[in-house]
Structure formats: C-alpha cells, structure tokens
PDB file of C-alpha atoms in Angstrom:
ATOM      1  CA  MET A 289     221.127   5.219 101.371  1.00 66.00           C
ATOM      2  CA  THR A 290     221.979   1.673 102.591  1.00 73.00           C
ATOM      3  CA  ARG A 291     218.285   0.983 104.161  1.00 76.00           C
ATOM      4  CA  ARG A 292     217.333   2.086 100.789  1.00 81.00           C
ATOM      5  CA  ILE A 293     219.200  -0.178  98.643  1.00 86.00           C
ATOM      6  CA  LEU A 294     218.511  -2.559 101.039  1.00 81.00           C
ATOM      7  CA  LEU A 295     214.708  -2.081 100.836  1.00 84.00           C
ATOM      8  CA  THR A 296     215.086  -2.405  96.622  1.00 87.00           C
ATOM      9  CA  ALA A 297     216.826  -5.358  96.776  1.00 88.00           C
ATOM     10  CA  GLY A 298     214.449  -7.240  99.338  1.00 87.00           C
ATOM     11  CA  LEU A 299     211.203  -5.846  97.528  1.00 89.00           C
ATOM     12  CA  ALA A 300     213.042  -7.371  94.419  1.00 92.00           C
ATOM     13  CA  LEU A 301     213.572 -10.346  95.641  1.00 92.00           C
ATOM     14  CA  ALA A 302     209.785 -10.753  96.806  1.00 92.00           C
ATOM     15  CA  ILE A 303     208.848 -10.150  93.289  1.00 93.00           C
ATOM     16  CA  ALA A 304     211.116 -12.544  92.086  1.00 93.00           C
ATOM     17  CA  ALA A 305     210.639 -15.121  94.131  1.00 92.00           C
ATOM     18  CA  PRO A 306     207.539 -17.226  92.865  1.00 90.00           C
ATOM     19  CA  ALA A 307     210.207 -17.544  89.631  1.00 89.00           C
ATOM     20  CA  LEU A 308     212.928 -18.580  92.045  1.00 90.00           C
ATOM     21  CA  ILE A 309     211.325 -21.191  93.982  1.00 91.00           C
ATOM     22  CA  PRO A 310     207.868 -21.893  92.386  1.00 89.00           C
ATOM     23  CA  GLY A 311     207.524 -25.284  94.904  1.00 88.00           C
ATOM     24  CA  TRP A 312     207.068 -22.602  97.534  1.00 91.00           C
ATOM     25  CA  ARG A 313     204.547 -20.419  96.477  1.00 92.00           C
ATOM     26  CA  THR A 314     201.652 -21.368  98.943  1.00 92.00           C
ATOM     27  CA  GLN A 315     204.092 -21.091 102.071  1.00 93.00           C
ATOM     28  CA  LEU A 316     205.235 -17.777 100.543  1.00 94.00           C
ATOM     29  CA  SER A 317     201.814 -16.552 100.494  1.00 95.00           C
ATOM     30  CA  TYR A 318     201.086 -17.698 104.229  1.00 96.00           C
ATOM     31  CA  LEU A 319     204.560 -15.789 105.172  1.00 96.00           C
ATOM     32  CA  LEU A 320     203.172 -12.536 103.605  1.00 96.00           C
ATOM     33  CA  MET A 321     199.511 -12.939 105.737  1.00 96.00           C
ATOM     34  CA  MET A 322     201.767 -13.396 108.786  1.00 96.00           C
ATOM     35  CA  ILE A 323     203.022 -10.261 108.238  1.00 96.00           C
ATOM     36  CA  VAL A 324     199.905  -8.849 108.153  1.00 97.00           C
ATOM     37  CA  PHE A 325     198.432 -10.566 111.109  1.00 97.00           C
ATOM     38  CA  ALA A 326     201.450  -8.945 113.096  1.00 96.00           C
ATOM     39  CA  LEU A 327     201.698  -5.585 111.640  1.00 97.00           C
ATOM     40  CA  THR A 328     197.986  -5.059 112.516  1.00 97.00           C
ATOM     41  CA  TRP A 329     198.291  -6.357 115.725  1.00 96.00           C
ATOM     42  CA  ASP A 330     200.879  -4.307 116.923  1.00 96.00           C
ATOM     43  CA  LEU A 331     198.644  -1.432 116.095  1.00 96.00           C
ATOM     44  CA  LEU A 332     196.839  -1.940 119.130  1.00 94.00           C
ATOM     45  CA  GLY A 333     199.269  -3.819 121.504  1.00 93.00           C
ATOM     46  CA  GLY A 334     202.199  -2.446 120.145  1.00 93.00           C
ATOM     47  CA  GLN A 335     201.849   1.367 119.380  1.00 94.00           C
ATOM     48  CA  MET A 336     198.516   1.881 121.449  1.00 94.00           C
ATOM     49  CA  GLY A 337     199.680  -0.700 124.350  1.00 92.00           C
ATOM     50  CA  TYR A 338     195.767  -2.601 124.097  1.00 92.00           C
ATOM     51  CA  ASN A 339     196.466  -5.879 123.938  1.00 91.00           C
ATOM     52  CA  SER A 340     193.815  -7.765 122.001  1.00 90.00           C
ATOM     53  CA  PHE A 341     192.885 -11.658 121.551  1.00 90.00           C
ATOM     54  CA  GLY A 342     189.720 -10.746 119.433  1.00 90.00           C
ATOM     55  CA  ASN A 343     191.514  -9.592 116.226  1.00 94.00           C
ATOM     56  CA  ILE A 344     190.802 -12.811 114.574  1.00 95.00           C
ATOM     57  CA  VAL A 345     187.532 -11.834 114.094  1.00 96.00           C
ATOM     58  CA  PHE A 346     187.787  -9.541 111.569  1.00 97.00           C
ATOM     59  CA  PHE A 347     190.015 -12.032 110.064  1.00 96.00           C
ATOM     60  CA  GLY A 348     187.181 -14.560 110.028  1.00 96.00           C
ATOM     61  CA  VAL A 349     184.351 -11.744 108.802  1.00 96.00           C
ATOM     62  CA  GLY A 350     185.995 -11.263 106.090  1.00 97.00           C
ATOM     63  CA  MET A 351     186.541 -14.682 105.322  1.00 97.00           C
ATOM     64  CA  TYR A 352     182.888 -15.647 105.418  1.00 96.00           C
ATOM     65  CA  ALA A 353     181.927 -11.974 103.721  1.00 96.00           C
ATOM     66  CA  CYS A 354     184.088 -13.124 100.887  1.00 96.00           C
ATOM     67  CA  ALA A 355     183.279 -16.620 100.786  1.00 95.00           C
ATOM     68  CA  VAL A 356     179.173 -16.119 100.628  1.00 95.00           C
ATOM     69  CA  VAL A 357     179.426 -13.254  97.847  1.00 95.00           C
ATOM     70  CA  GLN A 358     181.323 -15.577  95.756  1.00 94.00           C
ATOM     71  CA  ARG A 359     178.925 -17.952  96.258  1.00 92.00           C
ATOM     72  CA  ASP A 360     175.519 -16.161  95.634  1.00 93.00           C
ATOM     73  CA  LEU A 361     176.999 -13.240  92.954  1.00 90.00           C
ATOM     74  CA  HIS A 362     177.124 -15.261  89.526  1.00 85.00           C
ATOM     75  CA  LEU A 363     180.032 -13.410  88.191  1.00 88.00           C
ATOM     76  CA  SER A 364     183.096 -13.750  86.583  1.00 90.00           C
ATOM     77  CA  TYR A 365     186.126 -15.398  89.594  1.00 90.00           C
ATOM     78  CA  PRO A 366     187.969 -12.383  89.867  1.00 90.00           C
ATOM     79  CA  ALA A 367     185.157 -10.169  90.124  1.00 93.00           C
ATOM     80  CA  THR A 368     183.495 -12.176  92.761  1.00 94.00           C
ATOM     81  CA  LEU A 369     186.974 -12.125  94.825  1.00 95.00           C
ATOM     82  CA  ALA A 370     187.474  -8.596  94.450  1.00 96.00           C
ATOM     83  CA  ILE A 371     183.728  -7.342  95.055  1.00 96.00           C
ATOM     84  CA  GLY A 372     183.794 -10.506  98.167  1.00 96.00           C
ATOM     85  CA  MET A 373     187.396  -8.322  99.131  1.00 97.00           C
ATOM     86  CA  ALA A 374     185.696  -4.994  99.704  1.00 97.00           C
ATOM     87  CA  VAL A 375     182.487  -6.602 101.238  1.00 97.00           C
ATOM     88  CA  GLY A 376     184.455  -8.481 103.814  1.00 96.00           C
ATOM     89  CA  ALA A 377     187.056  -5.234 104.795  1.00 97.00           C
ATOM     90  CA  VAL A 378     183.656  -3.244 105.082  1.00 97.00           C
ATOM     91  CA  LEU A 379     181.891  -5.613 107.065  1.00 97.00           C
ATOM     92  CA  ALA A 380     185.508  -5.990 109.123  1.00 97.00           C
ATOM     93  CA  VAL A 381     185.659  -1.878 110.097  1.00 97.00           C
ATOM     94  CA  ALA A 382     181.777  -2.110 110.771  1.00 97.00           C
ATOM     95  CA  VAL A 383     181.884  -4.575 113.418  1.00 96.00           C
ATOM     96  CA  ALA A 384     185.452  -3.048 114.658  1.00 95.00           C
ATOM     97  CA  ALA A 385     183.258   0.093 115.243  1.00 95.00           C
ATOM     98  CA  ILE A 386     180.497  -1.223 117.080  1.00 93.00           C
ATOM     99  CA  LEU A 387     182.385  -3.952 119.214  1.00 91.00           C
ATOM    100  CA  GLY A 388     184.857  -1.157 119.902  1.00 87.00           C
ATOM    101  CA  SER A 389     182.405   1.616 121.413  1.00 80.00           C
ATOM    102  CA  GLY A 390     182.100  -1.347 124.128  1.00 84.00           C
ATOM    103  CA  MET A 391     185.106  -3.210 124.118  1.00 88.00           C
ATOM    104  CA  LEU A 392     187.588  -0.480 124.304  1.00 87.00           C
ATOM    105  CA  GLY A 393     185.913   1.636 127.516  1.00 83.00           C
ATOM    106  CA  LEU A 394     188.180  -1.372 129.160  1.00 85.00           C
ATOM    107  CA  ARG A 395     191.875  -1.442 130.061  1.00 84.00           C
ATOM    108  CA  GLY A 396     194.615  -3.669 130.730  1.00 81.00           C
ATOM    109  CA  HIS A 397     193.804  -7.362 131.347  1.00 85.00           C
ATOM    110  CA  TYR A 398     190.051  -7.230 130.953  1.00 87.00           C
ATOM    111  CA  PHE A 399     190.498  -5.949 127.726  1.00 89.00           C
ATOM    112  CA  ALA A 400     192.534  -8.827 126.521  1.00 88.00           C
ATOM    113  CA  ILE A 401     189.911 -10.911 128.761  1.00 89.00           C
ATOM    114  CA  GLY A 402     187.468  -9.289 126.884  1.00 90.00           C
ATOM    115  CA  THR A 403     188.713  -9.783 123.296  1.00 90.00           C
ATOM    116  CA  LEU A 404     189.320 -13.248 123.961  1.00 89.00           C
ATOM    117  CA  GLY A 405     185.781 -14.208 124.478  1.00 91.00           C
ATOM    118  CA  LEU A 406     185.193 -12.244 121.100  1.00 91.00           C
ATOM    119  CA  GLY A 407     187.168 -14.521 119.503  1.00 90.00           C
ATOM    120  CA  ILE A 408     185.907 -18.105 120.847  1.00 91.00           C
ATOM    121  CA  ALA A 409     182.301 -16.516 120.495  1.00 93.00           C
ATOM    122  CA  ALA A 410     182.477 -16.038 116.940  1.00 94.00           C
ATOM    123  CA  GLY A 411     183.346 -19.220 116.119  1.00 93.00           C
ATOM    124  CA  GLU A 412     180.557 -21.094 117.734  1.00 93.00           C
ATOM    125  CA  LEU A 413     178.114 -18.598 116.276  1.00 94.00           C
ATOM    126  CA  ALA A 414     179.728 -19.221 113.116  1.00 94.00           C
ATOM    127  CA  SER A 415     179.546 -23.488 113.678  1.00 94.00           C
ATOM    128  CA  GLY A 416     175.694 -23.169 114.239  1.00 93.00           C
ATOM    129  CA  TRP A 417     175.092 -20.507 111.300  1.00 93.00           C
ATOM    130  CA  GLN A 418     173.377 -23.170 108.588  1.00 93.00           C
ATOM    131  CA  PHE A 419     173.409 -19.828 105.996  1.00 93.00           C
ATOM    132  CA  VAL A 420     177.473 -20.201 106.301  1.00 93.00           C
ATOM    133  CA  GLY A 421     177.435 -23.973 106.210  1.00 91.00           C
ATOM    134  CA  ALA A 422     177.456 -24.180 110.655  1.00 91.00           C
ATOM    135  CA  GLY A 423     180.364 -26.737 111.497  1.00 88.00           C
ATOM    136  CA  GLY A 424     180.820 -28.124 107.784  1.00 89.00           C
ATOM    137  CA  GLY A 425     182.345 -25.431 106.811  1.00 90.00           C
ATOM    138  CA  MET A 426     182.403 -23.706 103.392  1.00 93.00           C
ATOM    139  CA  VAL A 427     183.961 -24.325 100.035  1.00 92.00           C
ATOM    140  CA  PRO A 428     185.188 -21.243  98.085  1.00 91.00           C
ATOM    141  CA  PRO A 429     184.913 -20.954  94.316  1.00 89.00           C
ATOM    142  CA  GLN A 430     188.251 -22.454  92.893  1.00 87.00           C
ATOM    143  CA  TYR A 431     190.463 -20.290  90.556  1.00 88.00           C
ATOM    144  CA  PRO A 432     189.985 -20.865  87.339  1.00 85.00           C
ATOM    145  CA  GLY A 433     193.067 -20.228  85.829  1.00 75.00           C
ATOM    146  CA  ALA A 434     196.374 -23.102  84.557  1.00 72.00           C
ATOM    147  CA  ARG A 435     197.601 -25.062  86.830  1.00 71.00           C
ATOM    148  CA  GLY A 436     200.126 -23.325  88.649  1.00 74.00           C
ATOM    149  CA  GLY A 437     198.255 -20.023  87.732  1.00 87.00           C
ATOM    150  CA  ARG A 438     196.165 -19.922  90.716  1.00 89.00           C
ATOM    151  CA  GLU A 439     199.387 -19.771  93.488  1.00 92.00           C
ATOM    152  CA  THR A 440     201.080 -17.165  91.584  1.00 93.00           C
ATOM    153  CA  PHE A 441     198.173 -14.926  91.385  1.00 94.00           C
ATOM    154  CA  PHE A 442     197.672 -15.833  95.177  1.00 95.00           C
ATOM    155  CA  TYR A 443     200.882 -14.732  96.005  1.00 95.00           C
ATOM    156  CA  TYR A 444     201.056 -11.831  94.423  1.00 96.00           C
ATOM    157  CA  LEU A 445     197.813 -10.258  96.071  1.00 96.00           C
ATOM    158  CA  CYS A 446     199.386 -11.214  99.081  1.00 96.00           C
ATOM    159  CA  LEU A 447     202.445  -9.215  98.479  1.00 96.00           C
ATOM    160  CA  GLY A 448     200.085  -6.517  96.964  1.00 96.00           C
ATOM    161  CA  LEU A 449     198.582  -6.357 100.977  1.00 97.00           C
ATOM    162  CA  VAL A 450     201.495  -6.635 102.659  1.00 97.00           C
ATOM    163  CA  ILE A 451     203.166  -3.428 101.141  1.00 96.00           C
ATOM    164  CA  VAL A 452     199.741  -1.404 101.241  1.00 97.00           C
ATOM    165  CA  THR A 453     199.355  -2.309 104.645  1.00 97.00           C
ATOM    166  CA  PHE A 454     203.339  -1.453 105.410  1.00 96.00           C
ATOM    167  CA  ALA A 455     203.127   1.607 103.931  1.00 96.00           C
ATOM    168  CA  ALA A 456     199.697   2.417 105.559  1.00 96.00           C
ATOM    169  CA  MET A 457     201.553   1.782 109.133  1.00 96.00           C
ATOM    170  CA  ARG A 458     204.460   3.889 108.213  1.00 95.00           C
ATOM    171  CA  TRP A 459     201.898   6.935 107.262  1.00 96.00           C
ATOM    172  CA  LEU A 460     200.089   6.368 110.021  1.00 96.00           C
ATOM    173  CA  TYR A 461     202.780   6.458 112.978  1.00 95.00           C
ATOM    174  CA  ALA A 462     204.518   9.074 111.029  1.00 93.00           C
ATOM    175  CA  GLY A 463     201.363  11.440 111.728  1.00 92.00           C
ATOM    176  CA  ARG A 464     199.164  12.890 114.147  1.00 93.00           C
ATOM    177  CA  PHE A 465     197.556   9.692 114.373  1.00 95.00           C
ATOM    178  CA  GLY A 466     200.769   7.973 115.849  1.00 94.00           C
ATOM    179  CA  LEU A 467     201.541  10.364 118.516  1.00 94.00           C
ATOM    180  CA  ALA A 468     198.197  10.302 119.645  1.00 94.00           C
ATOM    181  CA  ILE A 469     198.504   6.228 119.679  1.00 95.00           C
ATOM    182  CA  ASN A 470     201.712   6.321 121.502  1.00 94.00           C
ATOM    183  CA  ALA A 471     200.427   8.544 124.079  1.00 94.00           C
ATOM    184  CA  ILE A 472     197.421   6.524 125.128  1.00 93.00           C
ATOM    185  CA  ARG A 473     199.996   4.003 125.744  1.00 93.00           C
ATOM    186  CA  ASP A 474     201.939   5.689 127.696  1.00 92.00           C
ATOM    187  CA  ASP A 475     199.710   6.824 130.050  1.00 91.00           C
ATOM    188  CA  GLU A 476     196.121   7.244 128.879  1.00 91.00           C
ATOM    189  CA  ASP A 477     194.849   9.589 131.721  1.00 90.00           C
ATOM    190  CA  LYS A 478     197.152  12.182 130.827  1.00 91.00           C
ATOM    191  CA  ALA A 479     196.042  12.130 127.391  1.00 90.00           C
ATOM    192  CA  GLU A 480     192.742  12.463 128.076  1.00 90.00           C
ATOM    193  CA  ALA A 481     193.260  15.287 130.393  1.00 90.00           C
ATOM    194  CA  MET A 482     195.578  17.158 127.794  1.00 86.00           C
ATOM    195  CA  GLY A 483     192.190  17.132 125.901  1.00 87.00           C
ATOM    196  CA  LEU A 484     192.649  13.940 123.311  1.00 89.00           C
ATOM    197  CA  TRP A 485     189.617  12.120 122.683  1.00 89.00           C
ATOM    198  CA  THR A 486     191.213   8.444 123.114  1.00 89.00           C
ATOM    199  CA  THR A 487     188.047   6.896 122.514  1.00 88.00           C
ATOM    200  CA  ARG A 488     187.890   7.742 119.235  1.00 91.00           C
ATOM    201  CA  TYR A 489     191.620   7.246 118.571  1.00 93.00           C
ATOM    202  CA  LYS A 490     191.100   3.386 119.992  1.00 93.00           C
ATOM    203  CA  THR A 491     188.244   2.715 118.112  1.00 94.00           C
ATOM    204  CA  ALA A 492     189.749   4.282 114.532  1.00 95.00           C
ATOM    205  CA  ALA A 493     193.052   2.272 115.097  1.00 95.00           C
ATOM    206  CA  TRP A 494     190.697  -1.394 115.573  1.00 95.00           C
ATOM    207  CA  CYS A 495     189.314  -0.078 112.427  1.00 96.00           C
ATOM    208  CA  VAL A 496     192.408   0.187 110.440  1.00 97.00           C
ATOM    209  CA  SER A 497     193.486  -3.383 111.897  1.00 97.00           C
ATOM    210  CA  ALA A 498     189.970  -5.063 110.747  1.00 97.00           C
ATOM    211  CA  LEU A 499     190.131  -3.207 107.382  1.00 97.00           C
ATOM    212  CA  PHE A 500     193.080  -5.151 106.635  1.00 97.00           C
ATOM    213  CA  LEU A 501     192.694  -7.948 108.929  1.00 97.00           C
ATOM    214  CA  GLY A 502     189.036  -8.771 106.073  1.00 97.00           C
ATOM    215  CA  ILE A 503     190.736  -8.673 103.192  1.00 97.00           C
ATOM    216  CA  ALA A 504     193.558 -10.721 104.829  1.00 97.00           C
ATOM    217  CA  GLY A 505     190.600 -13.135 105.781  1.00 96.00           C
ATOM    218  CA  ALA A 506     188.898 -12.772 102.316  1.00 96.00           C
ATOM    219  CA  ILE A 507     192.348 -13.990 100.178  1.00 96.00           C
ATOM    220  CA  LEU A 508     193.467 -16.470 102.968  1.00 96.00           C
ATOM    221  CA  GLY A 509     189.887 -18.500 102.339  1.00 94.00           C
ATOM    222  CA  ASN A 510     190.411 -18.922  98.992  1.00 95.00           C
ATOM    223  CA  ILE A 511     193.846 -20.271  99.090  1.00 94.00           C
ATOM    224  CA  SER A 512     193.137 -22.724 102.188  1.00 92.00           C
ATOM    225  CA  GLY A 513     189.841 -24.235  99.563  1.00 90.00           C
ATOM    226  CA  PHE A 514     188.136 -24.765 102.570  1.00 93.00           C
ATOM    227  CA  ILE A 515     186.700 -22.753 105.476  1.00 95.00           C
ATOM    228  CA  ASP A 516     186.028 -24.497 109.101  1.00 94.00           C
ATOM    229  CA  PRO A 517     184.968 -21.717 111.658  1.00 93.00           C
ATOM    230  CA  ARG A 518     187.400 -22.993 114.531  1.00 90.00           C
ATOM    231  CA  GLU A 519     190.423 -23.886 112.943  1.00 91.00           C
ATOM    232  CA  THR A 520     190.444 -21.762 109.894  1.00 92.00           C
ATOM    233  CA  ALA A 521     187.994 -18.949 109.962  1.00 93.00           C
ATOM    234  CA  PHE A 522     188.476 -18.009 114.202  1.00 95.00           C
ATOM    235  CA  ALA A 523     191.226 -19.710 114.563  1.00 92.00           C
ATOM    236  CA  GLY A 524     191.761 -17.713 117.766  1.00 87.00           C
ATOM    237  CA  SER A 525     194.605 -20.722 119.256  1.00 84.00           C
ATOM    238  CA  THR A 526     196.537 -20.992 116.329  1.00 89.00           C
ATOM    239  CA  PHE A 527     196.287 -17.471 113.924  1.00 93.00           C
ATOM    240  CA  GLY A 528     195.069 -15.596 116.942  1.00 91.00           C
ATOM    241  CA  VAL A 529     197.868 -16.192 118.882  1.00 89.00           C
ATOM    242  CA  TRP A 530     200.305 -16.248 116.535  1.00 91.00           C
ATOM    243  CA  MET A 531     200.074 -12.689 115.404  1.00 93.00           C
ATOM    244  CA  VAL A 532     200.820 -11.666 119.168  1.00 92.00           C
ATOM    245  CA  LEU A 533     204.152 -14.122 119.548  1.00 90.00           C
ATOM    246  CA  MET A 534     205.260 -12.289 115.939  1.00 93.00           C
ATOM    247  CA  ALA A 535     204.788  -9.009 117.005  1.00 93.00           C
ATOM    248  CA  ILE A 536     206.424  -9.611 120.545  1.00 91.00           C
ATOM    249  CA  LEU A 537     209.360 -11.563 118.885  1.00 90.00           C
ATOM    250  CA  GLY A 538     210.550  -9.172 115.943  1.00 91.00           C
ATOM    251  CA  GLY A 539     209.702  -6.396 119.018  1.00 90.00           C
ATOM    252  CA  LYS A 540     206.175  -4.710 119.122  1.00 90.00           C
ATOM    253  CA  GLY A 541     206.182  -0.907 119.023  1.00 91.00           C
ATOM    254  CA  THR A 542     208.315  -0.566 116.084  1.00 91.00           C
ATOM    255  CA  LEU A 543     207.800  -0.925 112.432  1.00 92.00           C
ATOM    256  CA  TRP A 544     209.870  -3.643 111.164  1.00 92.00           C
ATOM    257  CA  GLY A 545     209.837  -5.599 114.223  1.00 92.00           C
ATOM    258  CA  PRO A 546     206.250  -7.627 113.671  1.00 94.00           C
ATOM    259  CA  VAL A 547     207.914  -8.206 109.871  1.00 95.00           C
ATOM    260  CA  ILE A 548     211.254  -9.542 110.986  1.00 93.00           C
ATOM    261  CA  GLY A 549     209.062 -11.429 114.131  1.00 92.00           C
ATOM    262  CA  ALA A 550     206.687 -12.726 111.617  1.00 94.00           C
ATOM    263  CA  VAL A 551     209.767 -14.170 108.817  1.00 94.00           C
ATOM    264  CA  VAL A 552     211.338 -15.898 112.048  1.00 92.00           C
ATOM    265  CA  PHE A 553     208.499 -17.122 113.294  1.00 92.00           C
ATOM    266  CA  HIS A 554     206.495 -19.011 110.333  1.00 93.00           C
ATOM    267  CA  VAL A 555     210.127 -19.917 109.125  1.00 92.00           C
ATOM    268  CA  MET A 556     210.805 -21.816 112.500  1.00 91.00           C
ATOM    269  CA  LYS A 557     207.305 -23.534 112.282  1.00 90.00           C
ATOM    270  CA  GLU A 558     207.782 -24.839 108.629  1.00 89.00           C
ATOM    271  CA  LEU A 559     210.971 -26.311 109.868  1.00 90.00           C
ATOM    272  CA  PHE A 560     209.248 -28.041 113.190  1.00 89.00           C
ATOM    273  CA  TRP A 561     206.141 -29.086 110.700  1.00 85.00           C
ATOM    274  CA  THR A 562     209.109 -30.691 107.932  1.00 85.00           C
ATOM    275  CA  TYR A 563     211.776 -31.780 110.132  1.00 87.00           C
ATOM    276  CA  LEU A 564     209.867 -32.881 113.643  1.00 86.00           C
ATOM    277  CA  LEU A 565     206.379 -33.956 112.789  1.00 79.00           C
ATOM    278  CA  GLY A 566     204.622 -35.383 116.002  1.00 77.00           C
ATOM    279  CA  TRP A 567     206.190 -33.456 117.718  1.00 84.00           C
ATOM    280  CA  GLN A 568     205.977 -29.755 116.133  1.00 82.00           C
ATOM    281  CA  ARG A 569     203.922 -28.522 118.518  1.00 80.00           C
ATOM    282  CA  VAL A 570     205.662 -29.225 121.412  1.00 87.00           C
ATOM    283  CA  ALA A 571     208.976 -27.751 119.395  1.00 86.00           C
ATOM    284  CA  LEU A 572     206.462 -24.649 118.765  1.00 82.00           C
ATOM    285  CA  GLY A 573     205.576 -24.629 122.584  1.00 83.00           C
ATOM    286  CA  PHE A 574     209.097 -24.570 123.602  1.00 85.00           C
ATOM    287  CA  LEU A 575     209.462 -21.206 120.817  1.00 82.00           C
ATOM    288  CA  ILE A 576     207.139 -19.715 121.954  1.00 79.00           C
ATOM    289  CA  VAL A 577     208.570 -19.963 125.764  1.00 84.00           C
ATOM    290  CA  VAL A 578     211.754 -18.966 124.490  1.00 83.00           C
ATOM    291  CA  ILE A 579     210.346 -16.062 122.837  1.00 79.00           C
ATOM    292  CA  VAL A 580     208.497 -14.886 126.377  1.00 77.00           C
ATOM    293  CA  ILE A 581     211.697 -15.569 128.268  1.00 83.00           C
ATOM    294  CA  PHE A 582     214.998 -14.349 126.322  1.00 78.00           C
ATOM    295  CA  PHE A 583     212.792 -11.688 124.051  1.00 75.00           C
ATOM    296  CA  PRO A 584     210.895  -9.607 125.845  1.00 79.00           C
ATOM    297  CA  VAL A 585     211.701  -6.862 124.104  1.00 83.00           C
ATOM    298  CA  GLY A 586     211.681  -8.676 120.693  1.00 85.00           C
ATOM    299  CA  ILE A 587     214.885  -9.329 118.107  1.00 86.00           C
ATOM    300  CA  LEU A 588     215.054  -5.009 117.142  1.00 85.00           C
ATOM    301  CA  GLY A 589     215.283  -4.514 120.867  1.00 81.00           C
ATOM    302  CA  TRP A 590     217.783  -6.693 121.534  1.00 79.00           C
ATOM    303  CA  ALA A 591     219.645  -5.564 118.585  1.00 81.00           C
ATOM    304  CA  ARG A 592     219.015  -2.057 119.208  1.00 79.00           C
ATOM    305  CA  GLU A 593     220.879  -2.574 122.964  1.00 78.00           C
ATOM    306  CA  LYS A 594     223.516  -4.593 122.016  1.00 76.00           C
ATOM    307  CA  TRP A 595     224.325  -2.400 118.444  1.00 76.00           C
ATOM    308  CA  PRO A 596     222.864   1.331 119.798  1.00 76.00           C
ATOM    309  CA  GLU A 597     224.863   3.091 117.431  1.00 68.00           C
ATOM    310  CA  LYS A 598     223.573   1.086 114.828  1.00 68.00           C
ATOM    311  CA  PHE A 599     220.085   2.780 114.740  1.00 67.00           C
ATOM    312  CA  GLY A 600     221.013   6.259 115.282  1.00 59.00           C
ATOM    313  CA  HIS A 601     221.751   6.377 119.104  1.00 51.00           C
ATOM    314  CA  LEU A 602     224.007   8.375 121.091  1.00 47.00           C
ATOM    315  CA  VAL A 603     226.737   6.271 122.742  1.00 45.00           C
ATOM    316  CA  GLU A 604     228.742   7.975 125.375  1.00 46.00           C
ATOM    317  CA  GLU A 605     232.242   7.120 125.171  1.00 45.00           C
ATOM    318  CA  THR A 606     233.638   6.648 128.478  1.00 43.00           C
ATOM    319  CA  VAL A 607     236.898   8.580 129.202  1.00 45.00           C
ATOM    320  CA  PRO A 608     239.263   7.052 131.582  1.00 47.00           C
ATOM    321  CA  ALA A 609     240.095   8.233 135.258  1.00 46.00           C
ATOM    322  CA  GLU A 610     243.430   9.318 134.577  1.00 50.00           C
ATOM    323  CA  ALA A 611     242.139  11.190 131.256  1.00 48.00           C
ATOM    324  CA  ARG A 612     239.871  12.881 133.326  1.00 47.00           C
ATOM    325  CA  GLY A 613     242.646  13.928 136.363  1.00 47.00           C
TER     326      GLY A 613
END
C-alpha cells in the first residue's frame, strides 16, 4: 500500500512539474531521457549480464531517421514527428537484429569492446555521409507552437516514453523472458544445456532496448534542435558512458535501480555544470570514480544490505548465548 501511494504521488508530481517549475522543463526532459537510457542499458548489462557500450548506435539511428523523415516528408509537424519516431524505432530494431546475430556470439570483455567499436564506427560513418549532413550536422524542423508550448510538449512526450518503457520492462521481467535472461546472466552454458535458445533471447533483449532508444533519439533530436554525429547522435563518450554509470549507480539488475541512478546522476551533473563551471568535467570524473569504488552494488543494493527488512528479506535475530544455554 505504501509503495502504491508513493508511486501515485510521484506520478502526480511528474505530471504537475511543468506548472510547478516551468523554467526547468527542458532539463526535466533530459532527466526523463536519462531514465530511458539507464532502463534500456540495464536490460542487457544488469538483467542479462552483457555489458554493452554500443547501445548509443540505436539512439543515433533513431535520431537521424526521424530527422530525415521530418526533412523529406512534407506534412504537418506532429505528423512528421510521429512517423519519424515510428521509422526511427523500426530501423533501430532492424539494426539491433542484424548486429545481434554476430555481436551476441561474443562474451565478456570481447562483447564490450566490440560494441564500443560499433558506436565509434557509427559516428564516423555519419560524419562522412552527406545525405545526413556529414560533419556539418542536421537541423530538425522547429516546433511550430506558441512560445513555451514546445518545452511542455516535449516534456510530456518524454514522460510518456518513460512510463511505457518502465511498464514494458516490469512486464518482461515478471515473465518467462525475465527468467530466461537472468539464467543467461547466471550461467549461459548451463542455460543452453537445459535447452534454452540463448541467442534468440539475447537478440530479442537487444531489440527491445533498441526500440525505446530509437524513439528516445527521435525525441531528443528535436529537443536539442541540432544533430551533430559525434556529440549528439552517437555520443559514446557522454550518453554512451552515462547510461552505464547510471544503472551501476542505482543498482543494476533491478527495476528501480536505474531510475534512482539516473535521477541522482543527472541532478549531480547539473549541479556541477551550474556551480563548478570550468571544473565540471573534473568533478564528473571524480563522481565516476566514487560510483565505481564505493557503490559497486549501487544505491539500491547498498540500501538492501543496510536495511534488508525494508525490502522483505528475512533477518535472523541473534540469540544471546545465555538464552541458548
């Protein structure tokens, strides 16, 4: 009951946020996108045990696909945005399915390094492709509404994506799919020996991540107003790394951990950029070190170890020696 009340209160606060703090609507939209990043990465890195640094590829594919549709399809803005989001999602899933057949045959650090190369290669290809603006980037069409309406529109669009992503992950983890990817994480060889078709589940998990990242890329490209191949679309050194750190910070392999990690990380990052301008990257690097060293199990994992009874874990009481005698 308490959890339901907190969830309802949090949702109500999120819906009312644009009216309560209108000057922070764009920052809040980015925060919501960070939650999508963390949730989608944790599907592979946390639930399945495959640490990917290439998920940024699907984000960039969705961003460019939507921008091209908006540029070349001469319809109203809402129509081109909706079609662009759909095309971006489909292309991102198609890329994940194609790459998954080869990349997901790798394991451990080989898979991590291979996916890192994918993100770098995608950025280089986009920076040399004139159809998408090459190194000069692209400028998506601007939202045609009244002043202030743009920020509110994209905030609620991002909020809707977060809700759908979270609900989809919760549903997947609660069923056979969740058990299968957890079995792959625990011992893939045993899972295969038991008859589990691991390649199918691994590819499906990557496709689910790509679906939501493709939509996120389409939305964020319109929010930013400019698409640079290396700094925005295939920003592996920022978005690509941050999605990993946020999931680890909150507690990977959990449902709420990536959400908590995304909120904490984004708030800290904004504080650094506001109050430590010039030293913000140094502070962010120090934060990364702190996360890796002091929060190896994440905030949620640390809380579970400290207060296990709050999470429904059985705590055995220590019986004094004189009482046992």
